[in-house]
Amino acid sequence: MDLNQLLAIKEKELGSRKPYTLRVCTAAGCLSAGSDKVKEQLERAVADAGLRDQVEVRCVGCLRLCCQGPLVHVDPVNELYQKVNAENAAALLERVRGGKPALEQADLQHPFFTKQLSIVLANSGVVDPERIESYIAADGYRALHDAVIEMEPREVIQAITTSGLRGRGGAGFPTGLKWSTVAKSTGPRKYVVCNADEGDPGAFMDRSVLESDPHSVLEGMAIAAYAVGAEQGFIYVRAEYPLAIRRLRLAIDQARRLGILGSGIFGSPLNFNVELRIGAGAFVCGEETALMASIEGRRGTPRPRPPFPAESGLWGCPTLINNVETFANVPAIIRNGAEWFASIGTEKSKGTKVFALAGRVKNTGLIEVPMGTTLRTIVEEMGGGAPGGARIKAVQTGGPSGGCVPAELMDVEVDYESLTRLGSIMGSGGMIVMDETTDMVDVARFFMEFCKDESCGKCIPCRAGTVQMHGLLTKILEGRATARDLAILEELCDMVKHTSLCGLGQTAPNPVLSTLRFFRHEYERRLRPERVPTGAPRPATL
Amino acid sequence: MLSRGRCLPPYWDRPLMERSGSDRAMPGNQSNAMIATLATPRRKRIQEVLTRAGSDKRFKILEAHMKKHQHRQDALIEILHKAQELFGYLDDDQLLFVAHGLKLPPSRVYGVATFYHFFRLKPKGEHTCVVCMGTACYVKGADKILAAIEQFAGVRAGETTPDGRVSILTARCIGACGIAPAVVYDGNVAPRQTPDSALATIQSWMSHGS
Ligand SMILES: Cc1cc2nc3c(=O)[nH]c(=O)nc-3n(C[C@H](O)[C@H](O)[C@H](O)COP(=O)(O)O)c2cc1C
Ligand code: SF4
Ligand code: FES
Ligand code: FES
């Protein structure tokens, strides 16, 4: 494969475009609403109407407004139809004939769409995730070509550093710095790992990226491999995402067949192969050291750092671990330049962030906004507020490691630092809206139950602490607790936070701490007065 | 992860065999010398497994899968996925067979199988119903759906009805939060469920069993 061949594939693909394109969303959300049948019906209807040379029916990834699926986008008239089903799908052909289909249309001028800025999701909903040609037609793999042919590895790392890209897996570690650490480390081999474990129970960004545009992740990984000098990559993906797994497998096969993965990529000395590793349902495996243990086929328990994976990772070799979205940003940065990327976002957080907007909000789905967009814009303008006109109470970000931002503070501009100041975290991008019907103590207990179940049990503060905190929260929720229990809970939070081995335990108290900070009254109104028993000291709680 | 205790047969924590020789576990072609080095109860046990495996096509497929991975020990999780796909769950037989094939101590195989939620150590029912209990589904009432199902079926999450018809499971986000609350019936994700819609499906399973 060389540049001419790549361009030839692009030309051929563009040349076969038809006047009309019906883009049918076949990502998981719409698929579960029956979009595969919609696609079949459309294809049949197109054939029956003899419109095959006029209309292309294309499977694409997420079209963002998942709650209204199945969605179909009609090009070139730029209209989005929602709640299409197998029965009424054929009506869409009316549009091709110049008529007006009797179908619900989504308002593409709504802030939900207009406030989005797509970098990571640029191809999502546009290219066919199951055909590499479709990705190449959208300038796919051009960045990889340019990187390996025209740039030195150190220039690639420089570009990533200048762009200001930070890890999208949660902590926001500068990606350029991580890459240069791995590049400097020495070892018999080096590895590149993509963390697609997406453990936050209420988030589906990484899944959507993998289902909608798997090649962009592969391309990002290959560029990273070139930059740090690795030859083998692993994608660790959750077993709960069968469609993402299937599309990744397909993407890897197709790239290999075209020689875009393998040896001597684009005629350069770069050899790079990617292997999939399927997780098996353990949240802690999102933590990087646990993830590596799991790739090695062991129980996914974290180990102390240092040594960091960049120095000693998989099988003791230097290993670069980045999140799906981090990798998906890379081709765009190489293609459009680091300065372009750095011009988007806030001072310390560059680029965009993909959020999975869900919970008690009207428009749920996938959004990508520039860093620095306010929570209010996201939730009220784009999300359309709570359904049924209820009052929004809080927004939860960061899942079980994060916290709740109360409605009064929703004018905060979202970036890594601002959310941390509010006692929450950016996290990987889950954003759950809560309204008056949501009980904050119940939410805190929900997350604690999650951490309790998912604690790997290696260290005691987390293993025992989460059980105790969960017990205390249940006690408060059931109205059996006193002020003393609340004090013990706060003490425990502090202890678990500071003494746990890995991020899971260290952040497990966050949902409690943040709800205590902003919604303390919800805890206090459940407490019962202290009854001091005469005689013996009080027995232990629980 | 800690709560998944189970009584273990006494040989579980002992290494299955000497870690030498070129004995890839293909039923039938075990060198007798190797088996003879095992302690008596374990030898008996492994011979039982291999005999049973010899007459079961699924073990042959599993063996082929191990071979595809060159019997690499780091492929353990992949192999267990395959075993579960073939058998529906992981029984002692399969775990021992895999341990034998990858030359791993059974404790290691058992340890991995119990660590990950995805691996089941008990057979599941004819039908499965997975209620998503992720955050997005939870704030939209997934707990009420689960409670209704549990009450109707008379078993708790993680269990199977005594007639073996329906297994009720929970998941932590199946990535369909945009259409919460979601329930997976026999592998198909159903959007926007309510206690009533969920019960209707469970009811039809329990009465027809089809
Ligand atoms: C308990 C726990 C769970 C995590 N889960 C994920 C996850 O699901 N996806 C992810 O990308 N990173 C996750 N991380 C963060 C990773 O450890 C790691 O920092 C990240 O993959 C690095 O990639 P980045 O620099 O691109 O963000 C988790 C961390 C902890 C402590
Ligand atoms: S903090 Fe929790 S999850 Fe992390 S190592 Fe300790 S017990 Fe395991
Ligand atoms: S899954 Fe179809 S729009 Fe998101
Ligand atoms: S929380 Fe249920 S699908 Fe994500």
PDB file of C-alpha atoms in Angstrom, chain A residues 345-347 349 355 370-378 405 409-422 426 431:
ATOM      1  CA  GLY A 345     -11.055  24.541  24.236  1.00  0.00           C
ATOM      2  CA  THR A 346      -9.846  26.262  27.394  1.00  0.00           C
ATOM      3  CA  GLU A 347      -6.397  27.275  28.542  1.00  0.00           C
ATOM      4  CA  SER A 349      -7.942  21.596  28.440  1.00  0.00           C
ATOM      5  CA  PHE A 355     -20.209  13.039  26.632  1.00  0.00           C
ATOM      6  CA  PRO A 370     -15.525  22.079  22.897  1.00  0.00           C
ATOM      7  CA  MET A 371     -13.909  22.026  26.333  1.00  0.00           C
ATOM      8  CA  GLY A 372     -15.214  24.990  28.271  1.00  0.00           C
ATOM      9  CA  THR A 373     -18.860  24.619  27.288  1.00  0.00           C
ATOM     10  CA  THR A 374     -20.968  25.227  30.377  1.00  0.00           C
ATOM     11  CA  LEU A 375     -22.904  22.446  32.012  1.00  0.00           C
ATOM     12  CA  ARG A 376     -26.006  24.581  31.683  1.00  0.00           C
ATOM     13  CA  THR A 377     -25.611  24.764  27.926  1.00  0.00           C
ATOM     14  CA  ILE A 378     -25.195  21.030  27.758  1.00  0.00           C
ATOM     15  CA  VAL A 405     -22.657  19.191  40.490  1.00  0.00           C
ATOM     16  CA  LEU A 409     -23.435  25.669  39.865  1.00  0.00           C
ATOM     17  CA  MET A 410     -24.249  24.553  36.349  1.00  0.00           C
ATOM     18  CA  ASP A 411     -22.710  27.693  34.872  1.00  0.00           C
ATOM     19  CA  VAL A 412     -19.310  26.124  35.372  1.00  0.00           C
ATOM     20  CA  GLU A 413     -17.307  25.711  32.197  1.00  0.00           C
ATOM     21  CA  VAL A 414     -16.491  22.077  31.787  1.00  0.00           C
ATOM     22  CA  ASP A 415     -12.815  21.216  31.833  1.00  0.00           C
ATOM     23  CA  TYR A 416     -10.556  18.978  33.903  1.00  0.00           C
ATOM     24  CA  GLU A 417      -9.719  21.605  36.519  1.00  0.00           C
ATOM     25  CA  SER A 418     -13.130  23.184  37.002  1.00  0.00           C
ATOM     26  CA  LEU A 419     -14.866  19.893  37.680  1.00  0.00           C
ATOM     27  CA  THR A 420     -12.169  18.819  40.091  1.00  0.00           C
ATOM     28  CA  ARG A 421     -12.641  22.099  41.987  1.00  0.00           C
ATOM     29  CA  LEU A 422     -16.298  21.201  42.420  1.00  0.00           C
ATOM     30  CA  MET A 426     -14.315  14.886  34.142  1.00  0.00           C
ATOM     31  CA  MET A 431     -23.063  12.611  32.278  1.00  0.00           C
TER      32      MET A 431
END
